[in-house]
PDB file of N, CA and C in Angstrom:
ATOM      1  N   MET K   1       0.821  -1.198   0.000  1.00 71.00           N
ATOM      2  CA  MET K   1       0.000   0.000   0.000  1.00 71.00           C
ATOM      3  C   MET K   1       0.864   1.261   0.000  1.00 71.00           C
ATOM      4  N   ARG K   2       1.902   1.257   0.829  1.00 74.00           N
ATOM      5  CA  ARG K   2       2.798   2.414   0.889  1.00 74.00           C
ATOM      6  C   ARG K   2       3.483   2.668  -0.452  1.00 74.00           C
ATOM      7  N   LYS K   3       3.848   1.576  -1.101  1.00 76.00           N
ATOM      8  CA  LYS K   3       4.515   1.691  -2.395  1.00 76.00           C
ATOM      9  C   LYS K   3       3.576   2.318  -3.432  1.00 76.00           C
ATOM     10  N   LEU K   4       2.321   1.906  -3.396  1.00 74.00           N
ATOM     11  CA  LEU K   4       1.335   2.458  -4.321  1.00 74.00           C
ATOM     12  C   LEU K   4       1.141   3.955  -4.083  1.00 74.00           C
ATOM     13  N   ILE K   5       1.064   4.358  -2.844  1.00 69.00           N
ATOM     14  CA  ILE K   5       0.915   5.777  -2.511  1.00 69.00           C
ATOM     15  C   ILE K   5       2.130   6.557  -2.999  1.00 69.00           C
ATOM     16  N   SER K   6       3.312   6.019  -2.820  1.00 67.00           N
ATOM     17  CA  SER K   6       4.535   6.684  -3.286  1.00 67.00           C
ATOM     18  C   SER K   6       4.531   6.853  -4.799  1.00 67.00           C
ATOM     19  N   ILE K   7       4.097   5.835  -5.499  1.00 65.00           N
ATOM     20  CA  ILE K   7       4.044   5.900  -6.966  1.00 65.00           C
ATOM     21  C   ILE K   7       3.046   6.959  -7.418  1.00 65.00           C
ATOM     22  N   ILE K   8       1.894   6.996  -6.781  1.00 63.00           N
ATOM     23  CA  ILE K   8       0.872   7.982  -7.137  1.00 63.00           C
ATOM     24  C   ILE K   8       1.388   9.395  -6.879  1.00 63.00           C
ATOM     25  N   LEU K   9       2.035   9.603  -5.742  1.00 57.00           N
ATOM     26  CA  LEU K   9       2.589  10.922  -5.440  1.00 57.00           C
ATOM     27  C   LEU K   9       3.638  11.334  -6.467  1.00 57.00           C
ATOM     28  N   LEU K  10       4.491  10.423  -6.850  1.00 58.00           N
ATOM     29  CA  LEU K  10       5.507  10.725  -7.859  1.00 58.00           C
ATOM     30  C   LEU K  10       4.868  11.114  -9.190  1.00 58.00           C
ATOM     31  N   LEU K  11       3.795  10.433  -9.540  1.00 59.00           N
ATOM     32  CA  LEU K  11       3.113  10.763 -10.789  1.00 59.00           C
ATOM     33  C   LEU K  11       2.556  12.175 -10.768  1.00 59.00           C
ATOM     34  N   PHE K  12       1.985  12.570  -9.645  1.00 60.00           N
ATOM     35  CA  PHE K  12       1.422  13.910  -9.552  1.00 60.00           C
ATOM     36  C   PHE K  12       2.486  14.990  -9.511  1.00 60.00           C
ATOM     37  N   VAL K  13       3.684  14.654  -9.072  1.00 56.00           N
ATOM     38  CA  VAL K  13       4.757  15.646  -8.977  1.00 56.00           C
ATOM     39  C   VAL K  13       5.619  15.659 -10.225  1.00 56.00           C
ATOM     40  N   LEU K  14       6.054  14.501 -10.687  1.00 55.00           N
ATOM     41  CA  LEU K  14       7.023  14.441 -11.782  1.00 55.00           C
ATOM     42  C   LEU K  14       6.409  14.523 -13.173  1.00 55.00           C
ATOM     43  N   VAL K  15       5.285  13.921 -13.386  1.00 54.00           N
ATOM     44  CA  VAL K  15       4.698  13.899 -14.727  1.00 54.00           C
ATOM     45  C   VAL K  15       4.353  15.304 -15.220  1.00 54.00           C
ATOM     46  N   PRO K  16       3.678  16.136 -14.430  1.00 53.00           N
ATOM     47  CA  PRO K  16       3.396  17.488 -14.946  1.00 53.00           C
ATOM     48  C   PRO K  16       4.657  18.272 -15.288  1.00 53.00           C
ATOM     49  N   VAL K  17       5.706  18.123 -14.499  1.00 50.00           N
ATOM     50  CA  VAL K  17       6.954  18.827 -14.777  1.00 50.00           C
ATOM     51  C   VAL K  17       7.580  18.295 -16.059  1.00 50.00           C
ATOM     52  N   ALA K  18       7.572  16.980 -16.232  1.00 49.00           N
ATOM     53  CA  ALA K  18       8.158  16.372 -17.420  1.00 49.00           C
ATOM     54  C   ALA K  18       7.391  16.750 -18.684  1.00 49.00           C
ATOM     55  N   LEU K  19       6.113  16.990 -18.554  1.00 53.00           N
ATOM     56  CA  LEU K  19       5.298  17.348 -19.716  1.00 53.00           C
ATOM     57  C   LEU K  19       5.283  18.845 -19.988  1.00 53.00           C
ATOM     58  N   GLY K  20       6.095  19.591 -19.297  1.00 59.00           N
ATOM     59  CA  GLY K  20       6.159  21.023 -19.515  1.00 59.00           C
ATOM     60  C   GLY K  20       4.973  21.751 -18.913  1.00 59.00           C
ATOM     61  N   ALA K  21       4.600  21.342 -17.744  1.00 71.00           N
ATOM     62  CA  ALA K  21       3.434  21.932 -17.077  1.00 71.00           C
ATOM     63  C   ALA K  21       3.616  23.424 -16.862  1.00 71.00           C
ATOM     64  N   GLU K  22       2.513  24.049 -16.680  1.00 92.00           N
ATOM     65  CA  GLU K  22       2.472  25.482 -16.425  1.00 92.00           C
ATOM     66  C   GLU K  22       2.045  25.687 -14.973  1.00 92.00           C
ATOM     67  N   PHE K  23       2.534  26.730 -14.366  1.00 96.00           N
ATOM     68  CA  PHE K  23       2.193  27.059 -12.995  1.00 96.00           C
ATOM     69  C   PHE K  23       1.703  28.495 -12.967  1.00 96.00           C
ATOM     70  N   TRP K  24       0.735  28.763 -12.098  1.00 96.00           N
ATOM     71  CA  TRP K  24       0.129  30.080 -12.048  1.00 96.00           C
ATOM     72  C   TRP K  24       0.411  30.749 -10.722  1.00 96.00           C
ATOM     73  N   GLY K  25       0.577  32.052 -10.791  1.00 97.00           N
ATOM     74  CA  GLY K  25       0.722  32.872  -9.601  1.00 97.00           C
ATOM     75  C   GLY K  25      -0.096  34.135  -9.785  1.00 97.00           C
ATOM     76  N   SER K  26      -0.236  34.875  -8.708  1.00 98.00           N
ATOM     77  CA  SER K  26      -0.964  36.136  -8.758  1.00 98.00           C
ATOM     78  C   SER K  26      -0.037  37.280  -8.391  1.00 98.00           C
ATOM     79  N   ARG K  27      -0.235  38.409  -9.004  1.00 97.00           N
ATOM     80  CA  ARG K  27       0.531  39.603  -8.636  1.00 97.00           C
ATOM     81  C   ARG K  27       0.189  40.043  -7.211  1.00 97.00           C
ATOM     82  N   GLN K  28      -0.924  39.541  -6.678  1.00 97.00           N
ATOM     83  CA  GLN K  28      -1.395  39.936  -5.348  1.00 97.00           C
ATOM     84  C   GLN K  28      -0.922  39.002  -4.227  1.00 97.00           C
ATOM     85  N   SER K  29      -0.164  37.941  -4.553  1.00 97.00           N
ATOM     86  CA  SER K  29       0.320  37.024  -3.515  1.00 97.00           C
ATOM     87  C   SER K  29       1.723  36.538  -3.881  1.00 97.00           C
ATOM     88  N   ASN K  30       2.232  35.633  -3.078  1.00 97.00           N
ATOM     89  CA  ASN K  30       3.562  35.080  -3.353  1.00 97.00           C
ATOM     90  C   ASN K  30       3.507  33.563  -3.518  1.00 97.00           C
ATOM     91  N   LYS K  31       2.341  33.021  -3.868  1.00 97.00           N
ATOM     92  CA  LYS K  31       2.171  31.576  -4.037  1.00 97.00           C
ATOM     93  C   LYS K  31       2.080  31.228  -5.524  1.00 97.00           C
ATOM     94  N   TYR K  32       2.597  30.040  -5.873  1.00 97.00           N
ATOM     95  CA  TYR K  32       2.369  29.511  -7.223  1.00 97.00           C
ATOM     96  C   TYR K  32       1.601  28.200  -7.100  1.00 97.00           C
ATOM     97  N   HIS K  33       0.803  27.903  -8.126  1.00 97.00           N
ATOM     98  CA  HIS K  33      -0.167  26.813  -8.078  1.00 97.00           C
ATOM     99  C   HIS K  33      -0.177  26.020  -9.381  1.00 97.00           C
ATOM    100  N   PHE K  34      -0.747  24.812  -9.306  1.00 95.00           N
ATOM    101  CA  PHE K  34      -1.165  24.127 -10.519  1.00 95.00           C
ATOM    102  C   PHE K  34      -2.373  24.906 -11.029  1.00 95.00           C
ATOM    103  N   PRO K  35      -2.562  25.031 -12.338  1.00 93.00           N
ATOM    104  CA  PRO K  35      -3.717  25.769 -12.853  1.00 93.00           C
ATOM    105  C   PRO K  35      -5.057  25.213 -12.367  1.00 93.00           C
ATOM    106  N   SER K  36      -5.104  23.945 -12.028  1.00 92.00           N
ATOM    107  CA  SER K  36      -6.353  23.329 -11.568  1.00 92.00           C
ATOM    108  C   SER K  36      -6.669  23.598 -10.101  1.00 92.00           C
ATOM    109  N   CYS K  37      -5.760  24.203  -9.380  1.00 95.00           N
ATOM    110  CA  CYS K  37      -5.956  24.483  -7.958  1.00 95.00           C
ATOM    111  C   CYS K  37      -7.139  25.430  -7.756  1.00 95.00           C
ATOM    112  N   LYS K  38      -7.910  25.188  -6.685  1.00 96.00           N
ATOM    113  CA  LYS K  38      -9.064  26.055  -6.431  1.00 96.00           C
ATOM    114  C   LYS K  38      -8.643  27.504  -6.223  1.00 96.00           C
ATOM    115  N   TRP K  39      -7.449  27.731  -5.686  1.00 97.00           N
ATOM    116  CA  TRP K  39      -6.969  29.096  -5.459  1.00 97.00           C
ATOM    117  C   TRP K  39      -6.473  29.720  -6.757  1.00 97.00           C
ATOM    118  N   ALA K  40      -5.889  28.929  -7.640  1.00 96.00           N
ATOM    119  CA  ALA K  40      -5.448  29.452  -8.935  1.00 96.00           C
ATOM    120  C   ALA K  40      -6.652  29.883  -9.763  1.00 96.00           C
ATOM    121  N   GLN K  41      -7.743  29.149  -9.639  1.00 95.00           N
ATOM    122  CA  GLN K  41      -8.958  29.463 -10.391  1.00 95.00           C
ATOM    123  C   GLN K  41      -9.559  30.807  -9.979  1.00 95.00           C
ATOM    124  N   LYS K  42      -9.198  31.310  -8.808  1.00 96.00           N
ATOM    125  CA  LYS K  42      -9.733  32.580  -8.313  1.00 96.00           C
ATOM    126  C   LYS K  42      -8.887  33.790  -8.738  1.00 96.00           C
ATOM    127  N   ILE K  43      -7.747  33.550  -9.388  1.00 96.00           N
ATOM    128  CA  ILE K  43      -6.878  34.651  -9.802  1.00 96.00           C
ATOM    129  C   ILE K  43      -7.515  35.385 -10.981  1.00 96.00           C
ATOM    130  N   SER K  44      -7.654  36.686 -10.856  1.00 96.00           N
ATOM    131  CA  SER K  44      -8.248  37.462 -11.950  1.00 96.00           C
ATOM    132  C   SER K  44      -7.247  37.555 -13.107  1.00 96.00           C
ATOM    133  N   PRO K  45      -7.747  37.636 -14.325  1.00 95.00           N
ATOM    134  CA  PRO K  45      -6.861  37.663 -15.494  1.00 95.00           C
ATOM    135  C   PRO K  45      -5.802  38.767 -15.440  1.00 95.00           C
ATOM    136  N   GLN K  46      -6.135  39.925 -14.910  1.00 96.00           N
ATOM    137  CA  GLN K  46      -5.154  41.013 -14.870  1.00 96.00           C
ATOM    138  C   GLN K  46      -4.049  40.769 -13.839  1.00 96.00           C
ATOM    139  N   ASN K  47      -4.268  39.860 -12.892  1.00 97.00           N
ATOM    140  CA  ASN K  47      -3.244  39.552 -11.889  1.00 97.00           C
ATOM    141  C   ASN K  47      -2.508  38.242 -12.155  1.00 97.00           C
ATOM    142  N   LEU K  48      -2.910  37.519 -13.192  1.00 96.00           N
ATOM    143  CA  LEU K  48      -2.340  36.209 -13.483  1.00 96.00           C
ATOM    144  C   LEU K  48      -0.913  36.313 -14.023  1.00 96.00           C
ATOM    145  N   ILE K  49      -0.035  35.522 -13.419  1.00 96.00           N
ATOM    146  CA  ILE K  49       1.341  35.365 -13.899  1.00 96.00           C
ATOM    147  C   ILE K  49       1.529  33.880 -14.170  1.00 96.00           C
ATOM    148  N   LYS K  50       2.055  33.540 -15.341  1.00 95.00           N
ATOM    149  CA  LYS K  50       2.287  32.136 -15.684  1.00 95.00           C
ATOM    150  C   LYS K  50       3.780  31.841 -15.642  1.00 95.00           C
ATOM    151  N   PHE K  51       4.108  30.717 -15.033  1.00 95.00           N
ATOM    152  CA  PHE K  51       5.493  30.266 -14.937  1.00 95.00           C
ATOM    153  C   PHE K  51       5.635  28.943 -15.667  1.00 95.00           C
ATOM    154  N   SER K  52       6.770  28.732 -16.305  1.00 92.00           N
ATOM    155  CA  SER K  52       6.983  27.466 -17.003  1.00 92.00           C
ATOM    156  C   SER K  52       7.599  26.408 -16.095  1.00 92.00           C
ATOM    157  N   SER K  53       8.069  26.822 -14.928  1.00 92.00           N
ATOM    158  CA  SER K  53       8.642  25.854 -13.986  1.00 92.00           C
ATOM    159  C   SER K  53       8.572  26.422 -12.564  1.00 92.00           C
ATOM    160  N   PRO K  54       8.633  25.543 -11.583  1.00 94.00           N
ATOM    161  CA  PRO K  54       8.669  26.022 -10.198  1.00 94.00           C
ATOM    162  C   PRO K  54       9.886  26.908  -9.924  1.00 94.00           C
ATOM    163  N   SER K  55      11.015  26.590 -10.540  1.00 93.00           N
ATOM    164  CA  SER K  55      12.220  27.399 -10.289  1.00 93.00           C
ATOM    165  C   SER K  55      12.048  28.819 -10.829  1.00 93.00           C
ATOM    166  N   ASP K  56      11.302  28.992 -11.926  1.00 94.00           N
ATOM    167  CA  ASP K  56      11.026  30.344 -12.432  1.00 94.00           C
ATOM    168  C   ASP K  56      10.236  31.147 -11.407  1.00 94.00           C
ATOM    169  N   ALA K  57       9.260  30.493 -10.785  1.00 96.00           N
ATOM    170  CA  ALA K  57       8.454  31.165  -9.760  1.00 96.00           C
ATOM    171  C   ALA K  57       9.299  31.484  -8.528  1.00 96.00           C
ATOM    172  N   GLN K  58      10.118  30.539  -8.131  1.00 96.00           N
ATOM    173  CA  GLN K  58      10.937  30.715  -6.930  1.00 96.00           C
ATOM    174  C   GLN K  58      11.988  31.812  -7.105  1.00 96.00           C
ATOM    175  N   LYS K  59      12.475  31.972  -8.316  1.00 96.00           N
ATOM    176  CA  LYS K  59      13.488  32.999  -8.580  1.00 96.00           C
ATOM    177  C   LYS K  59      12.999  34.399  -8.255  1.00 96.00           C
ATOM    178  N   ILE K  60      11.685  34.604  -8.358  1.00 96.00           N
ATOM    179  CA  ILE K  60      11.163  35.940  -8.057  1.00 96.00           C
ATOM    180  C   ILE K  60      10.385  35.967  -6.732  1.00 96.00           C
ATOM    181  N   GLY K  61      10.638  34.960  -5.889  1.00 97.00           N
ATOM    182  CA  GLY K  61      10.119  34.986  -4.534  1.00 97.00           C
ATOM    183  C   GLY K  61       8.813  34.259  -4.266  1.00 97.00           C
ATOM    184  N   TYR K  62       8.306  33.518  -5.236  1.00 98.00           N
ATOM    185  CA  TYR K  62       7.067  32.775  -5.013  1.00 98.00           C
ATOM    186  C   TYR K  62       7.362  31.451  -4.311  1.00 98.00           C
ATOM    187  N   VAL K  63       6.388  30.985  -3.536  1.00 97.00           N
ATOM    188  CA  VAL K  63       6.511  29.708  -2.825  1.00 97.00           C
ATOM    189  C   VAL K  63       5.351  28.805  -3.232  1.00 97.00           C
ATOM    190  N   ALA K  64       5.533  27.498  -3.065  1.00 97.00           N
ATOM    191  CA  ALA K  64       4.520  26.521  -3.471  1.00 97.00           C
ATOM    192  C   ALA K  64       3.264  26.615  -2.609  1.00 97.00           C
ATOM    193  N   CYS K  65       2.130  26.484  -3.244  1.00 97.00           N
ATOM    194  CA  CYS K  65       0.835  26.459  -2.561  1.00 97.00           C
ATOM    195  C   CYS K  65       0.762  25.218  -1.669  1.00 97.00           C
ATOM    196  N   LYS K  66       0.240  25.376  -0.474  1.00 97.00           N
ATOM    197  CA  LYS K  66       0.119  24.244   0.448  1.00 97.00           C
ATOM    198  C   LYS K  66      -1.139  23.420   0.189  1.00 97.00           C
ATOM    199  N   VAL K  67      -2.011  23.896  -0.700  1.00 97.00           N
ATOM    200  CA  VAL K  67      -3.227  23.152  -1.019  1.00 97.00           C
ATOM    201  C   VAL K  67      -2.982  22.195  -2.180  1.00 97.00           C
ATOM    202  N   CYS K  68      -2.497  22.712  -3.314  1.00 95.00           N
ATOM    203  CA  CYS K  68      -2.306  21.857  -4.495  1.00 95.00           C
ATOM    204  C   CYS K  68      -0.923  21.214  -4.549  1.00 95.00           C
ATOM    205  N   ARG K  69      -0.001  21.719  -3.752  1.00 95.00           N
ATOM    206  CA  ARG K  69       1.352  21.171  -3.612  1.00 95.00           C
ATOM    207  C   ARG K  69       2.102  20.971  -4.933  1.00 95.00           C
ATOM    208  N   PRO K  70       2.332  22.042  -5.669  1.00 94.00           N
ATOM    209  CA  PRO K  70       3.151  21.896  -6.876  1.00 94.00           C
ATOM    210  C   PRO K  70       4.587  21.589  -6.466  1.00 94.00           C
ATOM    211  N   PRO K  71       5.406  21.120  -7.380  1.00 90.00           N
ATOM    212  CA  PRO K  71       6.798  20.797  -7.034  1.00 90.00           C
ATOM    213  C   PRO K  71       7.542  22.008  -6.486  1.00 90.00           C
ATOM    214  N   LYS K  72       8.474  21.729  -5.595  1.00 85.00           N
ATOM    215  CA  LYS K  72       9.266  22.819  -5.000  1.00 85.00           C
ATOM    216  C   LYS K  72      10.617  22.929  -5.674  1.00 85.00           C
TER     217      LYS K  72
END
């Protein structure tokens, strides 16, 4: 069971990054999210910032959302 959980977690973390996933942030906060995150969905278009990787977001001071848990 533990092994299955580990595999599932790896899929959610590594696959989006490997596929060139996009990450969203807001000009009004310092968090970055998966686009499907409930908090990312609330970002207004004029405040939306798109990142091509977590490191791009981190370079300008953004941190990973604790709800959707994008890669750090």
